[in-house]
Amino acid sequence: MMHQTTLVRAFIRCGMFCIVLSGIMLFLYSPQLFHLFYVPKSINVLVWPNEIDAEYLDAFEQETGIKVHINYFETNEELFVKIQGSQGRGYDLIMPSDYMVDSMIKENLLQPLDWSKLNFFDRLYPALLGHYFDPNNEYSIPYYWDLFGLGIDTDCFGGKVPEVSWGLIFDPHKIVGKVGMFDDGREIILLAAQYLFGSIDALQDPIKRHIVAQLLRQQKQWVEMYTEMRSAYLIAAKITSVSTLVTTDVSRLLADYPQIEFGLPKEGSFALIDNFVIPKGSRKQDYVYAFLNYVYRADINQKYVDKYKTSSPLKDVQADHLPAGYAVPTQELFSKLDFFRNVVDYQMLSKLWVEIIS
């Protein structure tokens, strides 16, 4: 009997100890448990600079109570590393360009969209939908688009517009003075391949990659600067006769520099589409859809287009500042354009560019 009483007491003491220990552990780790099961009414958005910011989001936050934390990235590759490293956790909405959407889908980093929760599909330009990187727009929503071409200072060509060709920046017989180039080696290599062979798929051939590299090494002597933001400045200041530009760059030049013309080269050119996608790790889909329906409202999108002089994916938003003929993404226009597709490994192109530029 005495033995049984001792066992009972030991059992009770052990139980009390476990209860006290559990209380201590709950106290110590309650913050972590709280954040594990509680989803704050906020979203983290990772986007390009000069496409969206917090300035026009006060009304959204007041209407919904959802706090929007805007963060920025500088390159698609930086974005990819962040999302791949965290498997999408920490961000609820991101904005990769077309070729990076392709890579993220293949790496299983994105979650499918529920289009039934979005109210603006019929207002999107059809020409921005159904492209190679996401044929059914299962993962991506177009937000910003641009066209790659050449800005030409007609004063350097006797007041006339020469035949618009990539030869104006690659052919020594057509180059006048200095030229300005983008600073993205991947894009430059693809442009050169399009000029030489009529298709970027030619880069899959090692011999043709070597020919492209030879052309770009030769071209360096005519390049004033490899730059993204200052390419428009170079031609406006008459430092270059021709510069690689995108349509949204030109929109900032036309009003003050009427001698500058913009065109898409005859050999073919490229389009770019930046898209909203939801990382696989986000658990705040309802908040994200509310935010998307807000920024795709015509009045809100118009504010960003007017502020940054950019393009719009929406048929009911005006972008009259874009060059004539390039303000609306028509099916006919996009049928003549390619994208900077992932035709060869990114690391291979990076290594090739380092060899060219060094």
Coordinates of C-alpha atoms in Angstrom, one line a residue:
M1 CA 0.0 0.0 0.0
M2 CA 2.8 2.3 0.9
H3 CA 4.5 1.5 -2.4
Q4 CA 1.3 2.4 -4.3
T5 CA 1.0 5.7 -2.4
T6 CA 4.6 6.6 -3.3
L7 CA 3.9 5.9 -7.0
V8 CA 0.8 8.0 -7.0
R9 CA 2.6 10.9 -5.4
A10 CA 5.5 10.6 -7.9
F11 CA 3.0 10.5 -10.8
I12 CA 1.2 13.7 -9.4
R13 CA 4.5 15.5 -9.0
C14 CA 5.6 14.5 -12.5
G15 CA 2.3 15.7 -13.9
M16 CA 2.6 19.1 -12.1
F17 CA 6.2 19.5 -13.3
C18 CA 5.0 18.9 -16.9
I19 CA 2.2 21.4 -16.5
V20 CA 4.6 24.1 -15.1
L21 CA 7.2 23.3 -17.8
S22 CA 4.5 23.6 -20.5
G23 CA 3.4 26.9 -19.1
I24 CA 6.9 28.2 -19.2
M25 CA 7.5 27.0 -22.8
L26 CA 4.1 28.5 -23.9
F27 CA 5.1 31.8 -22.3
L28 CA 8.6 31.8 -24.0
Y29 CA 7.4 30.8 -27.4
S30 CA 4.0 32.4 -27.6
P31 CA 5.2 35.2 -29.9
Q32 CA 6.5 32.7 -32.4
L33 CA 3.3 30.6 -32.2
F34 CA 1.2 33.8 -32.6
H35 CA 3.0 34.7 -35.9
L36 CA 2.8 31.1 -37.1
F37 CA -0.9 30.9 -36.9
Y38 CA -1.9 34.6 -37.2
V39 CA -1.8 36.2 -40.7
P40 CA -1.3 40.0 -40.3
K41 CA -3.5 42.2 -42.4
S42 CA -0.7 43.4 -44.6
I43 CA 1.2 42.3 -47.8
N44 CA 4.8 42.6 -48.9
V45 CA 5.1 43.7 -52.5
L46 CA 8.4 43.5 -54.5
V47 CA 8.4 45.5 -57.7
W48 CA 10.5 47.5 -60.1
P49 CA 11.2 51.2 -59.3
N50 CA 9.2 53.8 -61.2
E51 CA 6.3 51.5 -62.0
I52 CA 4.4 51.6 -58.7
D53 CA 5.0 53.1 -55.2
A54 CA 3.1 53.9 -52.1
E55 CA 2.0 57.4 -53.0
Y56 CA -1.5 56.4 -54.2
L57 CA -2.1 53.5 -51.8
D58 CA -3.5 55.5 -48.8
A59 CA -7.0 55.1 -50.1
F60 CA -6.6 51.4 -50.5
E61 CA -5.2 51.0 -46.9
Q62 CA -8.1 53.1 -45.5
E63 CA -10.7 51.2 -47.5
T64 CA -9.5 47.7 -46.7
G65 CA -7.3 48.0 -43.6
I66 CA -4.6 46.2 -45.5
K67 CA -1.1 47.7 -45.1
V68 CA 1.0 47.5 -48.2
H69 CA 4.8 47.3 -47.7
I70 CA 6.5 48.2 -51.0
N71 CA 10.0 47.0 -51.7
Y72 CA 12.1 47.4 -54.9
F73 CA 14.6 45.3 -56.9
E74 CA 17.0 46.4 -59.6
T75 CA 17.4 43.2 -61.9
N76 CA 15.4 40.1 -62.6
E77 CA 18.3 38.0 -61.5
E78 CA 18.3 39.7 -58.1
L79 CA 14.6 39.0 -57.8
F80 CA 15.1 35.4 -58.8
V81 CA 17.8 34.8 -56.1
K82 CA 15.6 36.3 -53.4
I83 CA 12.5 34.2 -54.3
Q84 CA 14.5 31.0 -54.9
G85 CA 16.4 31.4 -51.7
S86 CA 13.3 31.8 -49.6
Q87 CA 11.0 29.6 -51.8
G88 CA 8.7 32.7 -52.0
R89 CA 8.2 33.2 -48.3
G90 CA 8.3 36.8 -47.1
Y91 CA 6.8 38.3 -50.2
D92 CA 3.1 38.1 -51.3
L93 CA 3.3 39.8 -54.8
I94 CA 6.3 40.3 -57.1
M95 CA 6.9 41.7 -60.6
P96 CA 9.2 39.7 -62.8
S97 CA 9.7 40.3 -66.5
D98 CA 8.5 37.8 -69.1
Y99 CA 11.6 35.6 -69.3
M100 CA 11.9 35.5 -65.6
V101 CA 8.3 34.4 -65.2
D102 CA 9.3 31.5 -67.5
S103 CA 12.2 30.6 -65.2
M104 CA 10.1 30.9 -62.0
I105 CA 7.3 28.6 -63.4
K106 CA 9.9 26.0 -64.3
E107 CA 11.4 26.2 -60.8
N108 CA 7.9 25.8 -59.2
L109 CA 8.2 29.1 -57.4
L110 CA 4.8 30.5 -58.3
Q111 CA 1.2 29.7 -57.4
P112 CA -1.7 29.6 -59.9
L113 CA -4.0 32.6 -60.1
D114 CA -7.7 32.5 -59.3
W115 CA -9.0 34.8 -62.1
S116 CA -12.5 34.6 -60.6
K117 CA -11.3 36.9 -57.9
L118 CA -10.0 39.5 -60.3
N119 CA -12.4 41.9 -62.0
F120 CA -10.3 43.5 -64.8
F121 CA -9.5 40.6 -67.2
D122 CA -11.8 42.0 -70.0
R123 CA -10.1 45.4 -69.8
L124 CA -6.6 44.0 -70.5
Y125 CA -5.1 44.4 -74.0
P126 CA -5.4 40.9 -75.6
A127 CA -1.9 41.4 -77.3
L128 CA -0.3 41.3 -73.8
L129 CA -1.8 37.9 -73.0
G130 CA -1.0 34.3 -74.0
H131 CA 2.7 34.6 -74.7
Y132 CA 5.4 31.9 -74.6
F133 CA 6.3 32.3 -70.9
D134 CA 2.7 31.7 -69.7
P135 CA 0.5 30.7 -72.6
N136 CA -2.8 30.6 -70.6
N137 CA -1.8 33.3 -68.1
E138 CA -2.2 30.8 -65.4
Y139 CA 0.4 32.5 -63.2
S140 CA 1.0 36.0 -64.6
I141 CA -0.9 39.3 -65.1
P142 CA 0.7 41.9 -67.5
Y143 CA 1.2 45.3 -65.8
Y144 CA 3.9 47.1 -67.8
W145 CA 5.1 46.7 -71.4
D146 CA 7.7 48.2 -73.5
L147 CA 9.3 48.0 -77.0
F148 CA 13.0 48.0 -77.8
G149 CA 14.2 50.1 -80.7
L150 CA 16.5 52.9 -81.7
G151 CA 16.5 56.6 -81.0
I152 CA 17.9 58.5 -83.9
D153 CA 19.1 62.1 -84.0
T154 CA 18.1 63.2 -87.5
D155 CA 20.5 66.2 -87.3
C156 CA 23.3 63.7 -87.6
F157 CA 21.8 62.3 -90.8
G158 CA 21.2 65.5 -92.8
G159 CA 17.8 66.1 -91.2
K160 CA 16.4 62.8 -92.5
V161 CA 15.5 59.6 -90.9
P162 CA 17.8 56.8 -92.2
E163 CA 16.6 53.3 -92.7
V164 CA 16.0 52.0 -89.2
S165 CA 18.3 49.1 -88.8
W166 CA 20.4 47.6 -86.0
G167 CA 23.2 48.3 -88.5
L168 CA 23.1 51.9 -87.2
I169 CA 24.8 50.6 -84.0
F170 CA 26.6 47.5 -85.4
D171 CA 27.8 48.3 -89.0
P172 CA 30.8 50.5 -89.2
H173 CA 29.6 51.7 -92.7
K174 CA 26.4 53.0 -91.2
I175 CA 27.6 54.2 -87.8
V176 CA 27.9 58.0 -87.4
G177 CA 30.0 59.2 -84.5
K178 CA 29.3 57.5 -81.3
V179 CA 26.4 55.2 -80.2
G180 CA 24.7 54.6 -76.9
M181 CA 23.9 51.1 -75.7
F182 CA 21.9 49.4 -72.9
D183 CA 24.1 48.1 -70.1
D184 CA 22.4 44.7 -69.9
G185 CA 24.9 42.2 -71.6
R186 CA 22.2 39.6 -72.0
E187 CA 20.0 41.9 -74.0
I188 CA 22.9 43.2 -76.1
I189 CA 24.0 39.7 -77.1
L190 CA 20.4 38.9 -78.1
L191 CA 20.1 42.1 -80.1
A192 CA 23.3 41.3 -82.0
A193 CA 22.1 37.8 -82.7
Q194 CA 18.8 39.1 -84.1
Y195 CA 20.8 41.6 -86.3
L196 CA 23.2 39.0 -87.6
F197 CA 21.0 35.9 -88.0
G198 CA 17.4 37.1 -87.9
S199 CA 16.7 35.1 -84.7
I200 CA 18.0 34.8 -81.2
D201 CA 17.7 31.0 -81.5
A202 CA 21.0 31.2 -83.5
L203 CA 22.8 31.6 -80.1
Q204 CA 22.3 27.9 -79.5
D205 CA 25.1 27.3 -82.1
P206 CA 28.6 27.8 -80.5
I207 CA 30.0 29.0 -83.8
K208 CA 27.3 31.7 -84.1
R209 CA 27.9 32.8 -80.5
H210 CA 31.5 33.3 -81.4
I211 CA 30.5 35.5 -84.4
V212 CA 28.2 37.5 -82.2
A213 CA 31.1 38.0 -79.7
Q214 CA 33.4 39.2 -82.5
L215 CA 30.8 41.8 -83.6
L216 CA 30.4 43.1 -80.1
R217 CA 34.1 43.4 -79.5
Q218 CA 34.5 45.4 -82.7
Q219 CA 31.5 47.6 -81.8
K220 CA 33.1 48.7 -78.5
Q221 CA 35.2 51.3 -80.3
W222 CA 32.0 53.2 -81.3
V223 CA 30.1 52.8 -78.0
E224 CA 30.1 56.0 -75.9
M225 CA 28.6 54.3 -72.9
Y226 CA 26.8 51.2 -71.8
T227 CA 24.0 52.6 -69.7
E228 CA 20.3 52.1 -68.9
M229 CA 19.1 55.3 -67.4
R230 CA 21.4 57.7 -69.3
S231 CA 21.0 56.4 -72.8
A232 CA 18.2 58.9 -73.5
Y233 CA 20.4 61.7 -72.1
L234 CA 23.3 60.8 -74.4
I235 CA 21.2 61.3 -77.6
A236 CA 19.4 64.4 -76.2
A237 CA 22.8 66.0 -75.4
K238 CA 24.1 65.1 -78.9
I239 CA 26.8 62.9 -77.5
T240 CA 25.5 60.0 -79.6
S241 CA 23.8 60.0 -83.0
V242 CA 21.9 56.8 -82.2
S243 CA 21.0 55.1 -78.9
T244 CA 19.2 52.0 -78.0
L245 CA 16.0 53.1 -76.3
V246 CA 12.6 51.7 -75.2
T247 CA 9.4 53.5 -76.0
T248 CA 9.0 54.9 -72.4
D249 CA 12.4 56.5 -72.7
V250 CA 11.4 58.2 -75.9
S251 CA 8.2 59.6 -74.4
R252 CA 10.3 61.8 -72.1
L253 CA 12.3 63.1 -75.1
L254 CA 9.8 63.9 -77.9
A255 CA 8.4 67.1 -76.4
D256 CA 11.8 68.8 -76.0
Y257 CA 13.8 67.2 -78.8
P258 CA 11.8 67.1 -82.0
Q259 CA 14.9 66.1 -84.0
I260 CA 14.9 62.7 -82.3
E261 CA 13.0 59.9 -84.0
F262 CA 12.2 56.4 -82.7
G263 CA 11.8 53.3 -84.7
L264 CA 11.9 49.5 -84.6
P265 CA 14.7 48.0 -86.7
K266 CA 13.8 46.2 -89.9
E267 CA 15.6 43.1 -88.8
G268 CA 13.0 42.6 -86.0
S269 CA 12.9 43.8 -82.4
F270 CA 11.7 42.9 -79.0
A271 CA 9.0 43.5 -76.5
L272 CA 9.1 43.3 -72.7
I273 CA 6.3 42.6 -70.3
D274 CA 6.6 43.0 -66.6
N275 CA 4.0 40.9 -64.8
F276 CA 2.5 40.5 -61.3
V277 CA 2.8 37.0 -60.0
I278 CA 2.1 35.5 -56.5
P279 CA 5.1 33.6 -54.9
K280 CA 4.3 30.0 -53.9
G281 CA 5.1 30.8 -50.2
S282 CA 2.4 33.6 -49.8
R283 CA -0.6 32.8 -47.6
K284 CA -2.3 36.1 -48.1
Q285 CA -4.1 35.5 -51.4
D286 CA -7.3 37.4 -50.5
Y287 CA -5.3 40.5 -49.5
V288 CA -3.3 40.2 -52.7
Y289 CA -6.4 40.0 -54.9
A290 CA -7.9 43.0 -53.2
F291 CA -4.7 45.0 -53.9
L292 CA -4.6 43.8 -57.6
N293 CA -8.2 44.9 -58.2
Y294 CA -7.2 48.3 -56.8
V295 CA -4.1 49.0 -58.8
Y296 CA -5.8 47.8 -62.0
R297 CA -8.6 50.4 -61.5
A298 CA -8.5 52.8 -64.4
D299 CA -8.2 55.9 -62.2
I300 CA -5.4 54.5 -60.1
N301 CA -3.4 53.0 -63.0
Q302 CA -3.8 56.3 -64.9
K303 CA -2.1 58.1 -62.0
Y304 CA 1.0 55.9 -62.3
V305 CA 1.1 56.1 -66.1
D306 CA 0.9 59.9 -65.9
K307 CA 3.5 60.2 -63.1
Y308 CA 6.1 57.9 -64.6
K309 CA 5.2 58.3 -68.3
T310 CA 4.9 54.6 -68.7
S311 CA 2.6 52.3 -70.6
S312 CA -0.6 50.6 -69.4
P313 CA -2.0 47.1 -69.8
L314 CA -5.6 48.5 -69.7
K315 CA -7.7 49.6 -72.7
D316 CA -9.4 52.3 -70.7
V317 CA -6.2 54.1 -69.6
Q318 CA -4.5 56.7 -71.9
A319 CA -0.8 56.8 -72.6
D320 CA -0.7 59.6 -75.2
H321 CA 2.9 60.5 -74.3
L322 CA 4.2 57.3 -76.0
P323 CA 5.5 57.6 -79.6
A324 CA 2.9 57.7 -82.3
G325 CA 2.2 54.2 -83.5
Y326 CA 3.5 52.6 -80.3
A327 CA 1.0 53.7 -77.7
V328 CA -1.3 50.7 -78.1
P329 CA -0.1 47.1 -77.9
T330 CA -1.9 45.7 -80.9
Q331 CA -1.9 42.1 -82.0
E332 CA -0.4 43.2 -85.4
L333 CA 2.5 45.0 -83.6
F334 CA 3.3 42.2 -81.3
S335 CA 3.2 39.6 -84.1
K336 CA 6.4 41.3 -85.4
L337 CA 8.3 41.2 -82.1
D338 CA 10.2 38.6 -80.2
F339 CA 11.0 38.5 -76.5
F340 CA 14.4 38.1 -74.7
R341 CA 13.7 34.4 -74.3
N342 CA 15.9 32.0 -72.4
V343 CA 17.4 30.4 -75.5
V344 CA 20.7 29.6 -73.8
D345 CA 21.8 29.4 -70.2
Y346 CA 22.0 32.7 -68.4
Q347 CA 25.4 31.9 -66.9
M348 CA 26.8 31.2 -70.4
L349 CA 25.6 34.6 -71.6
S350 CA 27.1 36.3 -68.5
K351 CA 30.4 34.6 -69.1
L352 CA 30.4 35.6 -72.8
W353 CA 29.6 39.2 -71.9
V354 CA 32.4 39.4 -69.5
E355 CA 34.8 38.1 -72.1
I356 CA 33.5 40.7 -74.6
I357 CA 33.6 43.7 -72.3
S358 CA 36.9 43.0 -70.6

